[in-house]
PDB file of C-alpha atoms and ligand atoms in Angstrom:
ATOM      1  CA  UNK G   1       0.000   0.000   0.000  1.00 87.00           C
ATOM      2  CA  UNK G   2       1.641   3.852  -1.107  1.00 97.00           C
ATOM      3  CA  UNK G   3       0.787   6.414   0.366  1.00 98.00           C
ATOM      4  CA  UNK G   4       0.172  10.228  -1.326  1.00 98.00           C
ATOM      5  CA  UNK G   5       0.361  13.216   0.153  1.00 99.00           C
ATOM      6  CA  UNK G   6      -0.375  16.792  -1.320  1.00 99.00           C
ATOM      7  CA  UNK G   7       0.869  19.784   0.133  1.00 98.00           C
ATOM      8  CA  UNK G   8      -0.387  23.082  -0.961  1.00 98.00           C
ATOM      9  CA  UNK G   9       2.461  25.287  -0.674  1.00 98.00           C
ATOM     10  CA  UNK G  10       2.076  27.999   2.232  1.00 98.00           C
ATOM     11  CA  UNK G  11       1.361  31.370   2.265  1.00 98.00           C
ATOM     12  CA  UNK G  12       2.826  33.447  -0.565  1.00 98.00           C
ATOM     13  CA  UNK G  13       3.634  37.067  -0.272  1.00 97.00           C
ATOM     14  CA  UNK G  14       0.956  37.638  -3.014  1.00 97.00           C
ATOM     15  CA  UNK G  15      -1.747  35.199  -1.003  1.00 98.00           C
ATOM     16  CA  UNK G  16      -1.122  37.743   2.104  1.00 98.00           C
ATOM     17  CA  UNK G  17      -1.896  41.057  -0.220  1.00 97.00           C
ATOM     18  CA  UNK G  18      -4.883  38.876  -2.037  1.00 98.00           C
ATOM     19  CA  UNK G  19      -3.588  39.183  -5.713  1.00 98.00           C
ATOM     20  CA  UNK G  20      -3.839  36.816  -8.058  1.00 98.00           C
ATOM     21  CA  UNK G  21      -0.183  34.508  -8.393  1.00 97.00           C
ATOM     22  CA  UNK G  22      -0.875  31.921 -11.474  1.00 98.00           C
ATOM     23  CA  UNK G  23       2.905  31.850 -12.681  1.00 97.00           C
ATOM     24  CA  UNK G  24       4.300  34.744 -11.356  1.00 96.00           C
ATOM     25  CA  UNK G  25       7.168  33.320  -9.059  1.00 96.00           C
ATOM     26  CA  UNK G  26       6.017  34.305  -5.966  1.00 96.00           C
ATOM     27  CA  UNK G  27       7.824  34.065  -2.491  1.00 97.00           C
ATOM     28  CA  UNK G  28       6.472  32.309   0.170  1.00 98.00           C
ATOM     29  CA  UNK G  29       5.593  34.897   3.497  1.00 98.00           C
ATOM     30  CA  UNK G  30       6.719  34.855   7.011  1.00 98.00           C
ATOM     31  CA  UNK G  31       3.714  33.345   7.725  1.00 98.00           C
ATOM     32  CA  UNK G  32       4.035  30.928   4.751  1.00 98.00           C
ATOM     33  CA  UNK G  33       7.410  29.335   6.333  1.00 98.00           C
ATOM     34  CA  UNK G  34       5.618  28.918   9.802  1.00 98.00           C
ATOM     35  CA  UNK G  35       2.863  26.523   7.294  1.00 98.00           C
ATOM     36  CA  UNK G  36       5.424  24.839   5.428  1.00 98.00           C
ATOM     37  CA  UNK G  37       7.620  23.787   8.793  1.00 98.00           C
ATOM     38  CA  UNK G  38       4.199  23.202  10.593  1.00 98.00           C
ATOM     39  CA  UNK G  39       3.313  20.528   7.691  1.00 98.00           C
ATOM     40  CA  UNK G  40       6.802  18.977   7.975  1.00 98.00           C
ATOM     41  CA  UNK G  41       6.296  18.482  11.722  1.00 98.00           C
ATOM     42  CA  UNK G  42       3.291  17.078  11.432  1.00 98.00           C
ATOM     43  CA  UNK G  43       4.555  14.307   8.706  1.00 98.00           C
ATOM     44  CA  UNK G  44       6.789  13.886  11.213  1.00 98.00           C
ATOM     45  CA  UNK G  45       5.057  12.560  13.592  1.00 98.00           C
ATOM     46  CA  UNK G  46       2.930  10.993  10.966  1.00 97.00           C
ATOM     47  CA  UNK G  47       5.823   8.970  10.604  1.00 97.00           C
ATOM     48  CA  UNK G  48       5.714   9.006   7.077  1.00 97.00           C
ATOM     49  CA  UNK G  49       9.141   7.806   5.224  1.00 98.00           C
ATOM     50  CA  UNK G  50       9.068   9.437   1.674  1.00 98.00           C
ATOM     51  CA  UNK G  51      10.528   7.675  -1.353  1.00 98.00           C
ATOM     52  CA  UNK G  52      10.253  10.500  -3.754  1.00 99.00           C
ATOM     53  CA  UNK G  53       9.174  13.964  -3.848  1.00 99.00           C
ATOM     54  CA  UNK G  54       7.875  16.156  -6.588  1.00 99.00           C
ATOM     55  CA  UNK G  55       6.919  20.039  -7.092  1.00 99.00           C
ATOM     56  CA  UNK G  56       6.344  22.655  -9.662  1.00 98.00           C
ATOM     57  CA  UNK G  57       8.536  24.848 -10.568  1.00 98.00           C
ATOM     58  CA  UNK G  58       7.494  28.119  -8.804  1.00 98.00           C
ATOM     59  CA  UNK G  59       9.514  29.278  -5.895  1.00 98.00           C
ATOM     60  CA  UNK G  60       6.544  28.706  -3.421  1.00 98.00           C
ATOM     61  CA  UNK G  61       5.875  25.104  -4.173  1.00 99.00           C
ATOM     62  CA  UNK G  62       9.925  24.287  -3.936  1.00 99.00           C
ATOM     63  CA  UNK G  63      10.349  25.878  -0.653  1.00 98.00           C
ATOM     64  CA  UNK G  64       7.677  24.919   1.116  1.00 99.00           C
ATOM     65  CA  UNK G  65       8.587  21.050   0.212  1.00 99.00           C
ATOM     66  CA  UNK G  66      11.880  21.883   1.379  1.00 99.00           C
ATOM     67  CA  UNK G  67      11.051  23.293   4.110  1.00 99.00           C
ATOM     68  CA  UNK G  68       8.638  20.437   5.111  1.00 99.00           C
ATOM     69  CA  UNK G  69      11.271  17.712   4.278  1.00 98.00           C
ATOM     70  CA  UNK G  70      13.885  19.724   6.062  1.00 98.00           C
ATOM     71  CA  UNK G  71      11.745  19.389   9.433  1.00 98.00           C
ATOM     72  CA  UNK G  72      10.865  15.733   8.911  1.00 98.00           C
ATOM     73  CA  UNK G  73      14.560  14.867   8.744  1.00 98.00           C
ATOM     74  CA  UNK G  74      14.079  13.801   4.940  1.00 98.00           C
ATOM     75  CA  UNK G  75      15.304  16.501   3.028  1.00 98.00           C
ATOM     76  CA  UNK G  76      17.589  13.561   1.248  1.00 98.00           C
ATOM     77  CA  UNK G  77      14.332  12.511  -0.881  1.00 98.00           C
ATOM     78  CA  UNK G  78      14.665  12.628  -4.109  1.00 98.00           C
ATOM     79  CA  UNK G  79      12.573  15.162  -5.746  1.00 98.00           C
ATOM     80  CA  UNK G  80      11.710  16.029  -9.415  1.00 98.00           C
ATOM     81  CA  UNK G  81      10.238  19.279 -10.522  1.00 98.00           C
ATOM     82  CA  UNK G  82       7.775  19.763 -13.867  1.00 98.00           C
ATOM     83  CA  UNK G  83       5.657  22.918 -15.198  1.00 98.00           C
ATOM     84  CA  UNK G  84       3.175  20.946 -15.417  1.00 98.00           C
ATOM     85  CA  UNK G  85       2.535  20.594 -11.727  1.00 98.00           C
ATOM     86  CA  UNK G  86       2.432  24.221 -11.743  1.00 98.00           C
ATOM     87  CA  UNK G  87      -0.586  26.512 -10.154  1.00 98.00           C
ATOM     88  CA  UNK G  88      -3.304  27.187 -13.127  1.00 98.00           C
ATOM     89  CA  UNK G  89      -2.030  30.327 -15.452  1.00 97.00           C
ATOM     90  CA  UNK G  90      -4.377  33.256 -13.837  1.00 98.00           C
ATOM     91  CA  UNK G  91      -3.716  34.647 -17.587  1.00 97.00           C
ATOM     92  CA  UNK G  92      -4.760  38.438 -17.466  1.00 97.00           C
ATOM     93  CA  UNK G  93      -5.682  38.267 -13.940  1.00 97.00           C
ATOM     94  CA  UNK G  94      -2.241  37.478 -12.421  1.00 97.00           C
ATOM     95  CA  UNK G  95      -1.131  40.489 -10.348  1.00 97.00           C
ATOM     96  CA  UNK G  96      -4.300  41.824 -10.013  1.00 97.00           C
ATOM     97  CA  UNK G  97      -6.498  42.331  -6.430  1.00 98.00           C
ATOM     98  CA  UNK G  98      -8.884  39.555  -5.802  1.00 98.00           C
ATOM     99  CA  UNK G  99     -10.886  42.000  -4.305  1.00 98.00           C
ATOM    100  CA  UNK G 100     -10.766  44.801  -6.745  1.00 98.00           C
ATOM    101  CA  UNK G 101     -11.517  42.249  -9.344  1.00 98.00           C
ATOM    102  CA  UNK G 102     -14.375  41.038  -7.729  1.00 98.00           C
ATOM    103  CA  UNK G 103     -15.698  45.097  -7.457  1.00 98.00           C
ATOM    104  CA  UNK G 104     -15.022  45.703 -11.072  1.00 97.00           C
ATOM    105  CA  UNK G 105     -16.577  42.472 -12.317  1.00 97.00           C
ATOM    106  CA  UNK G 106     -18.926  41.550 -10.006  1.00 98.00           C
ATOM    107  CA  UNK G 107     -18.622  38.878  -7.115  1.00 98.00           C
ATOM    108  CA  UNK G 108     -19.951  35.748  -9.251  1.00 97.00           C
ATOM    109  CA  UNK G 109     -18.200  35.866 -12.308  1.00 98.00           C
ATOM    110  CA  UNK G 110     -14.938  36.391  -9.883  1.00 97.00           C
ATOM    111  CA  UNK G 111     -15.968  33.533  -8.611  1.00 96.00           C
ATOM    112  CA  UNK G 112     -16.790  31.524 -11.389  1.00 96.00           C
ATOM    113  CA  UNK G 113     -13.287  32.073 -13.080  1.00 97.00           C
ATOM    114  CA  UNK G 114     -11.468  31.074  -9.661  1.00 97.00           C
ATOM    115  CA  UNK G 115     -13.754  27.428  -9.220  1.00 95.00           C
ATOM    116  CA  UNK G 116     -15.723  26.756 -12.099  1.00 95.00           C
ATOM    117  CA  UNK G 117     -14.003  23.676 -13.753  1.00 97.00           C
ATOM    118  CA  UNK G 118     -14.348  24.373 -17.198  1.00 97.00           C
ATOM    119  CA  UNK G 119     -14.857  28.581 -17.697  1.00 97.00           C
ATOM    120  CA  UNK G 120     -11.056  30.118 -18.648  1.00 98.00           C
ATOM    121  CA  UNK G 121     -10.202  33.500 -17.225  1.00 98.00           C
ATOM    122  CA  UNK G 122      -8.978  36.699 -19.004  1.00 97.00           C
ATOM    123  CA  UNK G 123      -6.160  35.174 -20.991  1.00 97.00           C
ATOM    124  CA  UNK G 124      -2.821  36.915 -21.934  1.00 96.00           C
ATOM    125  CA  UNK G 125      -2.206  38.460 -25.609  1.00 94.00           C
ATOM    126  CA  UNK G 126       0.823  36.979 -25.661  1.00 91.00           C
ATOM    127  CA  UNK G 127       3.642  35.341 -24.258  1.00 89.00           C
ATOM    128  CA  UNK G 128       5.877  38.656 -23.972  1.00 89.00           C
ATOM    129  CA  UNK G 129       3.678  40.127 -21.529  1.00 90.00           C
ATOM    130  CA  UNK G 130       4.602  41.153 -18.120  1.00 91.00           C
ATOM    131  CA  UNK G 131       2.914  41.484 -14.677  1.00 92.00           C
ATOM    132  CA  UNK G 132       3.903  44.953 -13.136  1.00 92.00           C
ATOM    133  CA  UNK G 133       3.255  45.177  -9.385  1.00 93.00           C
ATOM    134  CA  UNK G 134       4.494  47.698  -6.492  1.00 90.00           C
ATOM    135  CA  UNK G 135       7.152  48.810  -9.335  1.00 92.00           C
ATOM    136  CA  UNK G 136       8.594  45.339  -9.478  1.00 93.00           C
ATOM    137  CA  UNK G 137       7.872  43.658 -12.947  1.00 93.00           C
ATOM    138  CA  UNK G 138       7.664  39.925 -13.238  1.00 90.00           C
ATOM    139  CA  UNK G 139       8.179  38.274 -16.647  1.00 86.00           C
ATOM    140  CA  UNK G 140       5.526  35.647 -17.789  1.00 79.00           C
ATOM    141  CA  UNK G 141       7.625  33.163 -19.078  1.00 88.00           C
ATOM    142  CA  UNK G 142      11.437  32.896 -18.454  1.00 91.00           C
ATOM    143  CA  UNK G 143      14.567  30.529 -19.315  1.00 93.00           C
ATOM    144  CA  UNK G 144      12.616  27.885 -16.592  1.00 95.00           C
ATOM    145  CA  UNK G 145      10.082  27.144 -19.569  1.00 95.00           C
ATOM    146  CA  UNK G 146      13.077  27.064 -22.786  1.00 92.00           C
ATOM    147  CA  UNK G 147      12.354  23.167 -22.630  1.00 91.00           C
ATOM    148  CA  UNK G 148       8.356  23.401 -22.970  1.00 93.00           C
ATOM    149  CA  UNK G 149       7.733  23.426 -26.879  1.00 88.00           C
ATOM    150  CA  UNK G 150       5.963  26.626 -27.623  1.00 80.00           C
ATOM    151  CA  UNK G 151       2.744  25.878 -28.151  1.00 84.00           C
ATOM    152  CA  UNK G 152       2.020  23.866 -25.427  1.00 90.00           C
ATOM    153  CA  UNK G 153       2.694  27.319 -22.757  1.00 93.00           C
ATOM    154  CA  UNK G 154      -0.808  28.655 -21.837  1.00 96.00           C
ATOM    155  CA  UNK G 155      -1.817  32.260 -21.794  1.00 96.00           C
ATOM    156  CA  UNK G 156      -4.259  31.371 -18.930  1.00 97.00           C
ATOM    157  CA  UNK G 157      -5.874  28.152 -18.266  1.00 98.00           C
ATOM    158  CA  UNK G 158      -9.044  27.456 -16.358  1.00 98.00           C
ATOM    159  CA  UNK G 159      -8.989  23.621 -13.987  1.00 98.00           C
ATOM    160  CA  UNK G 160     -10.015  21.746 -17.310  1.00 98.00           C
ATOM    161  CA  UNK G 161      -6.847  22.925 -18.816  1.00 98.00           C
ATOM    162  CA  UNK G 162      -4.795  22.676 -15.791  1.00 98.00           C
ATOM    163  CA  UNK G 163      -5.602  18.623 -15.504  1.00 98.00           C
ATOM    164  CA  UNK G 164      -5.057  18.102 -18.894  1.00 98.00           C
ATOM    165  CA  UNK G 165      -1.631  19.148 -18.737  1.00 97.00           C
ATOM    166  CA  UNK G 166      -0.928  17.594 -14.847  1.00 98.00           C
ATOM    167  CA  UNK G 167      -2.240  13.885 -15.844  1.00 98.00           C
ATOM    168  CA  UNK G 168       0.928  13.156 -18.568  1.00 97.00           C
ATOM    169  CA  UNK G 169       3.149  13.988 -15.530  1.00 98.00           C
ATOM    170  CA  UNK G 170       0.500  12.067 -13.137  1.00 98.00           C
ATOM    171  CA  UNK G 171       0.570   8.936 -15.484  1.00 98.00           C
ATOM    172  CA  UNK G 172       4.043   9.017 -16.341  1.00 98.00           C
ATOM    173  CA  UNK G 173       6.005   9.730 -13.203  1.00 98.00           C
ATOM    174  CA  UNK G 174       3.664  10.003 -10.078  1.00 98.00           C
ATOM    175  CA  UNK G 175       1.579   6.597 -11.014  1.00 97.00           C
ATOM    176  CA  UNK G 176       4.168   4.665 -11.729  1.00 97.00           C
ATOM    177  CA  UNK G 177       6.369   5.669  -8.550  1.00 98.00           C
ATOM    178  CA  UNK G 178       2.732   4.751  -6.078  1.00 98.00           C
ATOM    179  CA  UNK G 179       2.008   1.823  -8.022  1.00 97.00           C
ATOM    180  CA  UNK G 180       5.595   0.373  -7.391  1.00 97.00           C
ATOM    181  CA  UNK G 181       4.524   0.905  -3.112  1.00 97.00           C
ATOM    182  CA  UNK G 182       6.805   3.877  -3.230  1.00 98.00           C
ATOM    183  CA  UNK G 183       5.475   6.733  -0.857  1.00 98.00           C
ATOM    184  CA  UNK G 184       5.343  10.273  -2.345  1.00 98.00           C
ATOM    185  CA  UNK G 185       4.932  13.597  -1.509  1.00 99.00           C
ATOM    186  CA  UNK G 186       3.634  16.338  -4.104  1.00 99.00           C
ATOM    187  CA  UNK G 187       4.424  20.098  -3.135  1.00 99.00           C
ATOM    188  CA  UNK G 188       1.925  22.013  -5.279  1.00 99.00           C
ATOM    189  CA  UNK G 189      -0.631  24.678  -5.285  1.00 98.00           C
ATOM    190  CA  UNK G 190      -4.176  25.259  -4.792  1.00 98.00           C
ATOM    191  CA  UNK G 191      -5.626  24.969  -8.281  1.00 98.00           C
ATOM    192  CA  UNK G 192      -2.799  22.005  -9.653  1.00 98.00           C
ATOM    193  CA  UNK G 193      -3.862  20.117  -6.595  1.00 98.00           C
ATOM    194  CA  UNK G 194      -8.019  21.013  -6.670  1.00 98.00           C
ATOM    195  CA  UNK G 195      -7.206  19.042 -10.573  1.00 98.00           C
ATOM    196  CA  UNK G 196      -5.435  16.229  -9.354  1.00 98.00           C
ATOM    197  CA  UNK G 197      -8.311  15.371  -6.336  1.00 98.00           C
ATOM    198  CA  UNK G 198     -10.725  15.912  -8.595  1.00 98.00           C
ATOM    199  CA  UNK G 199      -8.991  13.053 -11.099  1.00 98.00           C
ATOM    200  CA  UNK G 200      -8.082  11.180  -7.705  1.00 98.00           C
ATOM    201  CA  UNK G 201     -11.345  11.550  -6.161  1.00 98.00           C
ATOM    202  CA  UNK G 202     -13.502  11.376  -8.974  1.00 97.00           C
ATOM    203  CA  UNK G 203     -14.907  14.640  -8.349  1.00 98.00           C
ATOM    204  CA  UNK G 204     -17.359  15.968 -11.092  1.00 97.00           C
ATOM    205  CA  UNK G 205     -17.751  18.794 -12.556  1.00 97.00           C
ATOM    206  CA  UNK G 206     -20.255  20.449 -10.884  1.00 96.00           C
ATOM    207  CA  UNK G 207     -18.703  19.715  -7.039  1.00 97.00           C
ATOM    208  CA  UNK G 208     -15.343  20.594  -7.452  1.00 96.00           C
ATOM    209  CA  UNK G 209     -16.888  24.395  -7.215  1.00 94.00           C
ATOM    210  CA  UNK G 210     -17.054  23.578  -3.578  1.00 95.00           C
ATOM    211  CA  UNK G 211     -13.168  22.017  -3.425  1.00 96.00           C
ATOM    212  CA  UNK G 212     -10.856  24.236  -1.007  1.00 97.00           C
ATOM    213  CA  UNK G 213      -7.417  23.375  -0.171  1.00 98.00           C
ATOM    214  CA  UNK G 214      -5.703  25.136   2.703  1.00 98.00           C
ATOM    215  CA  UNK G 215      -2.242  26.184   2.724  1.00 98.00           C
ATOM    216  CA  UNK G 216       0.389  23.646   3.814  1.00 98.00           C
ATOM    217  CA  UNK G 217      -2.299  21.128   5.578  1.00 98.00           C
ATOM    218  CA  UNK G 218      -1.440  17.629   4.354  1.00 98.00           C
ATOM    219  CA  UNK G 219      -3.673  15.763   2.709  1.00 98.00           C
ATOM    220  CA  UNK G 220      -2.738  11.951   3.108  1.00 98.00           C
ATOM    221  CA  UNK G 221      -4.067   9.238   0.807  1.00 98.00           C
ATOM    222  CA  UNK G 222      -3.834   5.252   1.870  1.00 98.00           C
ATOM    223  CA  UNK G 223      -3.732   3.945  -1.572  1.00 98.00           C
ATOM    224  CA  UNK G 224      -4.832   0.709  -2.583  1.00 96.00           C
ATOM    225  CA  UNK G 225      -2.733  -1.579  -4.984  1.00 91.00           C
ATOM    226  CA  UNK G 226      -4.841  -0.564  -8.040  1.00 93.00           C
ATOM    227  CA  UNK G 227      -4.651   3.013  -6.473  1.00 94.00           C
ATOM    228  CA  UNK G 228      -8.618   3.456  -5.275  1.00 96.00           C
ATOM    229  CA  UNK G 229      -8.529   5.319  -1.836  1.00 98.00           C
ATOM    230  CA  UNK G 230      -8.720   3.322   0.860  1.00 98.00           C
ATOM    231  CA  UNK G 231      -8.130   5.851   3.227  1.00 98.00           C
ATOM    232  CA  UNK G 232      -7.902  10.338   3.351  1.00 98.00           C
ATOM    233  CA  UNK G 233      -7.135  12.301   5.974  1.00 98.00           C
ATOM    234  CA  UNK G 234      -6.295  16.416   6.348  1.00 98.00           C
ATOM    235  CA  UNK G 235      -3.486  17.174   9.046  1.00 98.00           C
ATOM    236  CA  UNK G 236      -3.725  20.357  10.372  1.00 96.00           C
TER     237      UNK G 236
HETATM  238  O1  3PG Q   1      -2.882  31.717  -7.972  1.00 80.45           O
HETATM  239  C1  3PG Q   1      -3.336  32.158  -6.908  1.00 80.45           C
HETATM  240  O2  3PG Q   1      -3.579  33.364  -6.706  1.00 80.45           O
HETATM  241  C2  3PG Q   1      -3.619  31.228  -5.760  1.00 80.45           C
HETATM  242  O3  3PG Q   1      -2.562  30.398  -5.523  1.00 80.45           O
HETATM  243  C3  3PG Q   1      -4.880  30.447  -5.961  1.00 80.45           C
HETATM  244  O4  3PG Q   1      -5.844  31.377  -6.203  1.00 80.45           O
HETATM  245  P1  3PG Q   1      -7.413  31.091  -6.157  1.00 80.45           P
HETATM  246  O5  3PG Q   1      -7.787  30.816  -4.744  1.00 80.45           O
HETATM  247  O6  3PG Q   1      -7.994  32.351  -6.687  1.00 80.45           O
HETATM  248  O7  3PG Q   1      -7.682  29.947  -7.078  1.00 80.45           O
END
């Protein structure tokens, strides 16, 4: 039996101000460390012995699963990074206030483009464009993404897109790793890991609106040989 845990990465600096992140590279906040070393204390006494670790790559995600591993004595893992674990591209939205957005456009369709599972945000006009925020300016795509063949960058994806490009990774890498018995830990982010529960769980459409996942509270699967669930549980 493997077990899976997800770890949403903890607070960014961006989460505290209530801006949209997508793929801006983010840091994680004070507060954010406190989550990430919280979650590796409490896989600690989880006693959970990791075989292999994977994240995105956005700074948030990487720290917080080192971080974590660094507190539960296992920051030997071996870990793997991919793009395509990274948080769903906000597209136009990234950088912008949650809350302003929400006054400009109206509550629902703020809402609709953060949970709905198939409606795609404000997308980018191209893939030159940069996020300017507090006089800092954040590019959308850098030298981290030279290996992903052109077309296959989005200029904003809604959860629909964001699964379809986590399940090659999922099926090539993560699958194979749990159905070998190996335990593994995912470092991710709210809207990467809202697609993979919803492929995991079995979620549909229509109820994955409701799907929340809090920042750096484990979320442990028991997985079966044929990887069904035979067991979830939330530390906090
Ligand atoms: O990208 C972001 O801003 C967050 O990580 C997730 O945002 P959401 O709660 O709006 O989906």
């Amino acid at each position: 039996m493997a077990k899976l845990v997800l770890i949403r990465h903890g607070q960014s600096e961006w989460n505290a101000l209530n801006l949209f992140n997508g793929w801006v590279d983010t840091k994680l906040s004070e507060q954010g460390i406190e989550q990430a070393k919280h979650a590796g204390e409490l896989l600690k006494a989880e006693g959970i012995e990791f075989d292999q670790a994977y994240t995105s790559v956005l700074t948030r995600a990487i720290t917080t699963l080192h971080y974590a591993l660094e507190e539960a004595g296992q920051l030997y893992v071996p870990e793997e990074k991919s793009w395509r674990l990274n948080e769903r591209h906000y597209g136009a939205l990234q950088g912008k206030n949650k809350a302003a957005a929400a006054e400009k456009y109206g509550e629902d369709q703020v809402h609709i483009w953060r949970r709905s599972y198939d409606v795609l945000p404000p997308l980018l006009d191209n893939y030159e464009e940069t996020v300017e925020v507090e006089g800092k300016t954040y590019p959308a795509f850098d030298a981290r993404y030279a290996d992903v063949p052109y077309g296959e960058l989005p200029l904003g994806e809604n959860l629909k897109v964001t699964l379809e490009r986590v399940l090659p990774f999922w099926d090539a890498k993560i699958k194979k790793d749990l159905a070998a018995g190996k335990d593994v830990v995912i470092a991710a982010h709210g809207n990467s890991l809202r697609a993979l529960v919803k492929h995991l769980e079995n979620i549909s459409d229509d109820d994955i609106l409701n799907v929340e996942i809090a920042n750096g509270q484990p979320i442990v699967y028991d997985l079966a040989a044929d990887l069904t669930i035979n067991l979830k549980k939330v530390l906090k």
